[in-house]
Coordinates of C-alpha atoms in Angstrom, one line a residue:
M9 CA 22.6 -70.7 -14.4
T10 CA 23.2 -72.9 -11.8
R11 CA 24.1 -71.6 -8.9
A12 CA 27.4 -71.6 -6.9
R13 CA 27.3 -74.0 -3.8
I14 CA 28.7 -71.9 -0.7
G15 CA 30.2 -73.3 2.2
I16 CA 30.9 -71.2 4.9
I17 CA 34.1 -71.3 7.6
G18 CA 33.3 -69.4 10.5
C19 CA 30.3 -69.0 12.5
G20 CA 31.4 -65.5 14.5
N21 CA 29.9 -62.5 14.9
I22 CA 29.8 -61.3 10.7
S23 CA 28.5 -65.2 9.7
D24 CA 25.0 -63.7 10.3
I25 CA 25.2 -60.8 8.2
Y26 CA 26.2 -63.5 5.3
L27 CA 23.6 -65.8 6.5
K28 CA 20.7 -63.6 6.6
N29 CA 21.2 -62.4 3.0
L30 CA 23.0 -65.2 1.1
T31 CA 20.1 -67.8 1.6
A32 CA 17.6 -65.3 0.2
S33 CA 19.0 -64.8 -2.6
D34 CA 18.4 -67.4 -5.7
K35 CA 21.6 -66.7 -7.5
V36 CA 24.1 -69.1 -5.2
E37 CA 22.6 -72.3 -2.7
V38 CA 24.3 -72.3 0.6
I39 CA 24.9 -76.0 2.0
A40 CA 26.8 -76.1 4.9
V41 CA 29.3 -74.3 7.6
A42 CA 31.6 -74.9 9.6
D43 CA 33.5 -73.9 13.0
A44 CA 36.6 -74.7 14.8
D45 CA 33.9 -74.8 18.2
L46 CA 31.3 -77.3 16.3
S47 CA 28.9 -76.2 18.4
R48 CA 28.2 -72.5 16.8
A49 CA 28.4 -74.2 13.7
R50 CA 25.4 -76.3 14.6
M51 CA 24.1 -73.4 16.3
R52 CA 24.1 -71.6 12.6
A53 CA 22.8 -74.0 10.7
E54 CA 19.5 -75.3 13.5
Q55 CA 19.4 -71.2 12.3
Y56 CA 18.9 -71.3 9.0
S57 CA 18.0 -74.6 7.8
L58 CA 21.3 -75.7 6.0
P59 CA 22.0 -78.7 5.8
H60 CA 25.3 -79.4 7.1
A61 CA 27.3 -78.5 10.7
Y62 CA 30.4 -79.1 9.2
S63 CA 33.9 -79.3 10.8
V64 CA 36.4 -76.9 8.9
E65 CA 37.4 -80.7 7.1
E66 CA 35.0 -82.0 6.4
L67 CA 33.2 -79.0 4.2
L68 CA 36.7 -78.3 2.7
A69 CA 36.2 -82.5 1.9
D70 CA 32.9 -82.3 0.8
P71 CA 32.8 -81.6 -3.2
N72 CA 29.7 -80.1 -3.3
V73 CA 30.6 -77.2 -2.4
D74 CA 32.0 -74.5 -5.0
I75 CA 32.6 -71.7 -3.2
V76 CA 34.4 -71.1 0.2
V77 CA 33.4 -68.0 2.4
N78 CA 36.4 -67.8 4.8
L79 CA 34.9 -65.8 8.1
T80 CA 37.5 -66.6 10.4
I81 CA 39.5 -63.8 12.6
P82 CA 42.7 -62.1 10.4
K83 CA 45.1 -64.8 10.9
A84 CA 43.8 -67.7 10.2
H85 CA 42.3 -65.4 7.0
A86 CA 46.1 -66.7 4.8
E87 CA 45.6 -70.5 6.0
I88 CA 41.7 -71.0 5.5
S89 CA 42.3 -70.2 1.6
L90 CA 45.0 -71.6 1.1
R91 CA 44.0 -74.6 2.3
A92 CA 40.1 -74.1 0.7
L93 CA 42.1 -74.1 -2.8
E94 CA 44.2 -76.4 -2.3
A95 CA 41.2 -78.1 -2.2
G96 CA 40.1 -76.9 -5.5
K97 CA 37.4 -74.3 -4.5
H98 CA 37.3 -70.8 -5.0
V99 CA 37.4 -68.2 -2.2
Y100 CA 36.1 -65.3 -0.8
G101 CA 37.2 -64.4 3.0
E102 CA 36.6 -62.2 4.5
K103 CA 38.7 -58.5 5.3
P104 CA 41.7 -58.6 5.3
L105 CA 43.6 -60.7 2.4
A106 CA 46.2 -62.3 5.4
V107 CA 47.9 -61.0 7.9
T108 CA 51.4 -60.4 6.2
L109 CA 52.6 -59.9 2.8
E110 CA 54.1 -62.9 1.4
E111 CA 49.9 -64.8 2.5
G112 CA 49.0 -62.4 0.9
A113 CA 50.9 -63.2 -2.2
R114 CA 50.9 -67.1 -1.8
V115 CA 46.7 -67.2 -1.9
L116 CA 47.6 -65.7 -4.6
E117 CA 50.2 -67.6 -7.1
V118 CA 47.7 -70.6 -5.6
A119 CA 44.8 -70.1 -7.2
K120 CA 46.3 -68.8 -10.2
A121 CA 48.5 -72.1 -10.6
K122 CA 44.8 -73.8 -9.7
G123 CA 42.6 -71.6 -11.8
L124 CA 40.7 -70.8 -9.0
R125 CA 39.1 -67.3 -7.9
V126 CA 40.0 -65.7 -5.5
A127 CA 37.7 -62.2 -3.4
C128 CA 38.2 -60.4 -0.3
A129 CA 35.8 -58.0 1.0
P130 CA 34.8 -55.6 1.5
E131 CA 31.8 -55.3 -0.7
T132 CA 30.2 -52.7 0.2
F133 CA 31.9 -50.2 -2.5
L134 CA 29.3 -51.9 -4.2
G135 CA 26.0 -50.4 -2.6
G136 CA 24.7 -47.1 -3.7
G137 CA 26.7 -44.6 -1.8
I138 CA 30.4 -45.4 -3.3
Q139 CA 28.4 -46.3 -6.7
S140 CA 26.5 -43.2 -7.1
C141 CA 30.3 -41.2 -6.2
R142 CA 31.7 -43.3 -8.3
K143 CA 28.9 -42.5 -11.1
L144 CA 29.7 -38.5 -10.5
I145 CA 33.0 -39.2 -10.4
D146 CA 32.8 -40.4 -13.9
D147 CA 30.8 -38.2 -15.5
G148 CA 32.5 -35.4 -14.5
A149 CA 30.7 -34.1 -11.4
I150 CA 34.2 -32.8 -9.3
G151 CA 36.4 -31.9 -13.0
T152 CA 39.8 -34.1 -12.7
P153 CA 39.5 -34.7 -9.2
V154 CA 42.9 -33.6 -7.6
A155 CA 42.7 -34.8 -3.6
A156 CA 40.9 -37.3 -1.6
T157 CA 41.1 -37.3 2.8
G158 CA 39.4 -40.2 4.7
F159 CA 39.1 -40.7 7.8
M160 CA 37.9 -43.1 11.1
M161 CA 38.6 -42.1 14.8
G162 CA 37.3 -43.3 17.2
G163 CA 37.8 -45.5 20.9
G164 CA 39.1 -49.2 20.4
H165 CA 36.3 -52.4 20.3
E166 CA 36.4 -53.2 23.7
S167 CA 33.7 -50.7 24.5
W168 CA 31.2 -53.8 22.9
H169 CA 32.6 -56.3 21.5
P170 CA 32.1 -59.7 22.7
D171 CA 36.1 -60.9 22.5
P172 CA 37.7 -58.4 21.4
G173 CA 41.9 -59.5 21.8
F174 CA 42.6 -59.9 18.0
Y175 CA 41.9 -56.0 17.3
Y176 CA 45.0 -55.5 19.0
E177 CA 47.4 -58.3 17.9
V178 CA 49.5 -58.2 14.7
G179 CA 47.0 -57.9 12.1
G180 CA 44.8 -56.2 13.9
G181 CA 44.4 -51.8 13.9
P182 CA 42.6 -49.6 12.7
M183 CA 44.8 -49.8 9.9
Y184 CA 43.9 -53.3 9.2
D185 CA 40.4 -54.0 10.7
M186 CA 38.8 -50.4 8.3
G187 CA 41.8 -49.8 5.9
P188 CA 40.6 -51.6 3.4
Y189 CA 37.0 -49.8 3.3
Y190 CA 38.7 -46.3 2.7
L191 CA 41.0 -48.4 0.8
T192 CA 39.0 -50.2 -0.8
A193 CA 36.8 -46.7 -1.6
F194 CA 40.1 -44.9 -2.6
V195 CA 40.5 -47.3 -5.2
T196 CA 37.5 -47.7 -6.4
L197 CA 36.5 -43.6 -6.9
L198 CA 40.5 -43.0 -7.8
G199 CA 42.4 -45.9 -9.0
P200 CA 45.5 -47.4 -7.8
I201 CA 48.2 -46.4 -5.4
R202 CA 51.4 -45.2 -6.2
R203 CA 53.8 -44.1 -3.2
V204 CA 52.1 -44.1 0.4
T205 CA 54.6 -43.2 3.8
G206 CA 52.6 -42.2 7.2
S207 CA 53.2 -42.0 10.8
A208 CA 51.8 -44.6 13.4
V209 CA 51.9 -45.2 17.0
I210 CA 51.1 -47.3 20.2
T211 CA 49.3 -44.8 22.1
H212 CA 48.0 -47.0 24.9
E213 CA 50.1 -50.1 25.2
E214 CA 47.6 -52.0 27.1
R215 CA 43.3 -52.2 27.2
T216 CA 40.8 -52.9 29.6
I217 CA 37.7 -54.8 28.0
K218 CA 34.8 -53.3 29.4
S219 CA 32.3 -55.5 27.4
E220 CA 30.5 -58.7 28.0
P221 CA 31.1 -61.6 28.8
K222 CA 35.3 -61.1 29.3
R223 CA 35.3 -56.9 30.6
G224 CA 38.0 -56.6 33.0
Q225 CA 40.0 -59.1 31.8
K226 CA 43.6 -56.4 30.4
I227 CA 44.7 -57.1 26.2
R228 CA 48.6 -56.4 25.6
V229 CA 48.1 -54.2 22.6
E230 CA 51.0 -55.1 19.6
T231 CA 49.8 -53.1 16.5
P232 CA 49.6 -49.4 16.0
T233 CA 46.6 -48.1 17.2
H234 CA 47.0 -44.5 15.8
I235 CA 48.3 -44.0 11.6
A236 CA 48.5 -40.9 10.2
G237 CA 49.4 -42.2 5.9
V238 CA 50.2 -40.3 2.8
I239 CA 48.3 -41.8 -0.8
D240 CA 50.4 -41.1 -4.4
F241 CA 47.8 -41.7 -6.2
A242 CA 48.6 -43.4 -10.1
S243 CA 46.8 -40.5 -11.5
G244 CA 48.5 -38.0 -9.6
A245 CA 45.7 -37.7 -6.7
V246 CA 47.0 -37.3 -2.9
G247 CA 45.0 -38.9 -0.4
T248 CA 45.4 -38.9 3.3
L249 CA 44.1 -41.5 5.5
I250 CA 43.5 -41.3 9.4
T251 CA 42.7 -44.1 11.9
S252 CA 42.2 -44.3 15.0
F253 CA 41.3 -46.6 17.6
D254 CA 42.3 -43.7 20.1
I255 CA 39.8 -41.2 20.5
P256 CA 36.9 -42.1 22.1
A257 CA 35.4 -38.7 21.9
G258 CA 34.7 -39.0 18.1
A259 CA 35.7 -37.1 16.1
G260 CA 33.2 -34.2 13.7
L261 CA 35.1 -34.8 10.2
P262 CA 33.8 -36.5 7.1
P263 CA 34.7 -40.4 6.4
I264 CA 35.9 -39.6 2.8
E265 CA 36.6 -36.1 0.6
I266 CA 37.0 -35.9 -2.5
Y267 CA 38.2 -32.5 -4.0
G268 CA 38.6 -31.7 -7.6
T269 CA 38.9 -29.5 -10.2
A270 CA 35.0 -28.1 -10.5
G271 CA 33.9 -29.7 -7.2
T272 CA 33.5 -31.7 -3.7
L273 CA 32.6 -34.6 -2.9
R274 CA 31.3 -36.3 0.3
V275 CA 31.3 -39.8 0.8
P276 CA 29.4 -42.1 2.8
D277 CA 30.7 -43.8 5.2
P278 CA 32.8 -46.2 3.3
N279 CA 31.3 -48.8 5.5
N280 CA 28.0 -48.8 4.5
F281 CA 26.4 -49.7 1.9
G282 CA 24.0 -46.3 1.5
G283 CA 24.3 -42.9 2.8
E284 CA 23.6 -39.4 1.5
I285 CA 26.0 -37.7 -1.0
Q286 CA 27.0 -33.8 -1.4
L287 CA 28.5 -32.0 -3.7
R288 CA 30.3 -28.8 -4.1
R289 CA 30.0 -26.8 -7.4
A290 CA 33.3 -24.2 -7.9
G291 CA 31.3 -21.2 -7.5
S292 CA 29.1 -22.0 -4.7
R293 CA 28.5 -22.2 -0.8
E294 CA 25.9 -24.5 -0.8
W295 CA 26.2 -28.4 -0.4
E296 CA 23.1 -30.0 -3.0
T297 CA 22.3 -33.7 -2.4
M298 CA 22.6 -35.3 -4.6
P299 CA 19.9 -39.0 -5.5
L300 CA 21.7 -42.1 -5.5
T301 CA 21.8 -43.5 -8.4
H302 CA 22.5 -47.9 -7.9
E303 CA 20.8 -50.0 -5.8
L304 CA 22.0 -52.2 -2.3
T305 CA 21.7 -48.9 0.6
N306 CA 21.0 -51.5 3.5
N307 CA 23.3 -54.1 5.0
N308 CA 23.8 -56.7 1.2
R309 CA 27.7 -57.9 2.9
G310 CA 27.2 -61.3 0.5
I311 CA 26.7 -59.1 -2.7
G312 CA 30.6 -59.5 -3.3
V313 CA 30.3 -63.4 -3.7
I314 CA 27.1 -63.2 -5.2
D315 CA 29.0 -61.4 -8.0
M316 CA 32.1 -63.1 -7.8
A317 CA 29.8 -66.4 -8.6
E318 CA 27.4 -64.0 -11.4
A319 CA 31.2 -63.4 -12.8
I320 CA 32.8 -67.4 -12.7
A321 CA 29.3 -68.4 -14.6
E322 CA 29.4 -65.2 -17.2
G323 CA 33.5 -65.9 -17.9
R324 CA 33.4 -61.6 -16.5
P325 CA 36.0 -60.3 -13.5
H326 CA 34.7 -60.5 -10.2
R327 CA 35.0 -57.3 -9.2
A328 CA 36.0 -57.1 -5.5
N329 CA 39.0 -59.2 -6.3
G330 CA 42.2 -60.8 -4.8
E331 CA 44.9 -58.3 -6.6
M332 CA 42.1 -55.7 -5.4
A333 CA 42.7 -56.8 -1.9
Y334 CA 46.1 -57.0 -2.0
H335 CA 46.6 -53.6 -3.3
V336 CA 45.4 -52.7 -0.4
L337 CA 47.0 -55.0 2.0
E338 CA 50.1 -53.5 0.6
A339 CA 49.5 -49.9 0.9
M340 CA 48.3 -50.4 4.8
H341 CA 52.0 -51.7 5.3
G342 CA 53.0 -49.6 3.2
F343 CA 51.9 -46.7 6.0
H344 CA 53.3 -49.0 8.7
I345 CA 56.5 -49.5 6.8
A346 CA 56.6 -46.5 6.7
S347 CA 56.7 -45.3 9.4
Q348 CA 59.2 -47.4 10.9
Q349 CA 61.9 -47.0 8.1
D350 CA 60.8 -42.6 7.9
R351 CA 61.0 -43.1 4.2
H352 CA 58.1 -42.7 1.6
Y353 CA 57.0 -46.4 0.4
Q354 CA 56.9 -47.8 -3.6
M355 CA 54.1 -49.6 -4.1
A356 CA 54.8 -53.4 -5.8
S357 CA 51.3 -53.7 -6.5
S358 CA 48.4 -52.3 -9.0
C359 CA 45.5 -53.7 -9.6
E360 CA 42.3 -52.1 -12.4
Q361 CA 39.9 -49.9 -10.8
P362 CA 36.9 -52.6 -11.0
A363 CA 34.6 -51.8 -13.4
A364 CA 31.6 -49.6 -11.8
M365 CA 28.3 -52.2 -11.3
K366 CA 24.4 -51.1 -13.4
E367 CA 22.3 -48.1 -13.1
Q368 CA 19.3 -49.3 -11.1
A369 CA 16.3 -48.8 -13.5

């Protein structure tokens, strides 16, 4: 198979792990990086011995780039993805797909019109943790799933991130930042969502940065920082998801549990690729630690890009697809809309449950 040629736009913190993994892969070839700050692109190009450090315009104009990996900040996701599609490139983007539903829909429309593919993080659902849980559920280990819970509860990013302001802008907050991991895991394990409702609040209207180099600067909070959501899946299962930046002491709740007619499954943190899986069967008081049946247990960011490149070559659907990313984006907006309007939000979109990964040998 001819290796897909990758160009990365956005050379911030997250680009390092993508570059580490993608440059080590024999399935793709990273040929260029770009950033609005050209010095950052040059730094990454030198760090990974890449041939080109481009401006964004130069990368989009390079006919040798097959797939653009869009690692910009959330409010730029749709703009950069649309520009890449207009330039004839497939796109893999960091989550969320876009800030607004209108932008997300436009990305999918342009891709369809041009016969191009869109993929989107998170790709952690392709890891050994979530995929092993998928096999347990598919094999009937917990019977018929009837309910699920997800908890992401902690303090805000101002305590550690070097530039945390965008986490509190419109399109940020704990739901848009971390919700994609949980909702993508839910869709992978339980299928698409029918409707949602929720409550969302801004607990502190201002945050003080505690990390360097902006320590002491103030952040005006524009988006809810504690969201409690309820999910009705098309399958009939009911889910609960809480995401919060307002709990600095943390919590002792499991990231995800799935409850079935024959057992309960403790699912690893969906922000990671591996993790411990525990199963308690109906009638038992003991938790069993279950073996991982799938590979990819390290920080394998970039595997979604590789899966899309292989899918293009093989003519099959890619797993971290734009339709699922849009479905997740709509659910996240749905929680906020339901809270604002005191109602259930009926989902307009749906998606296919992504195909399970092959078991490890």
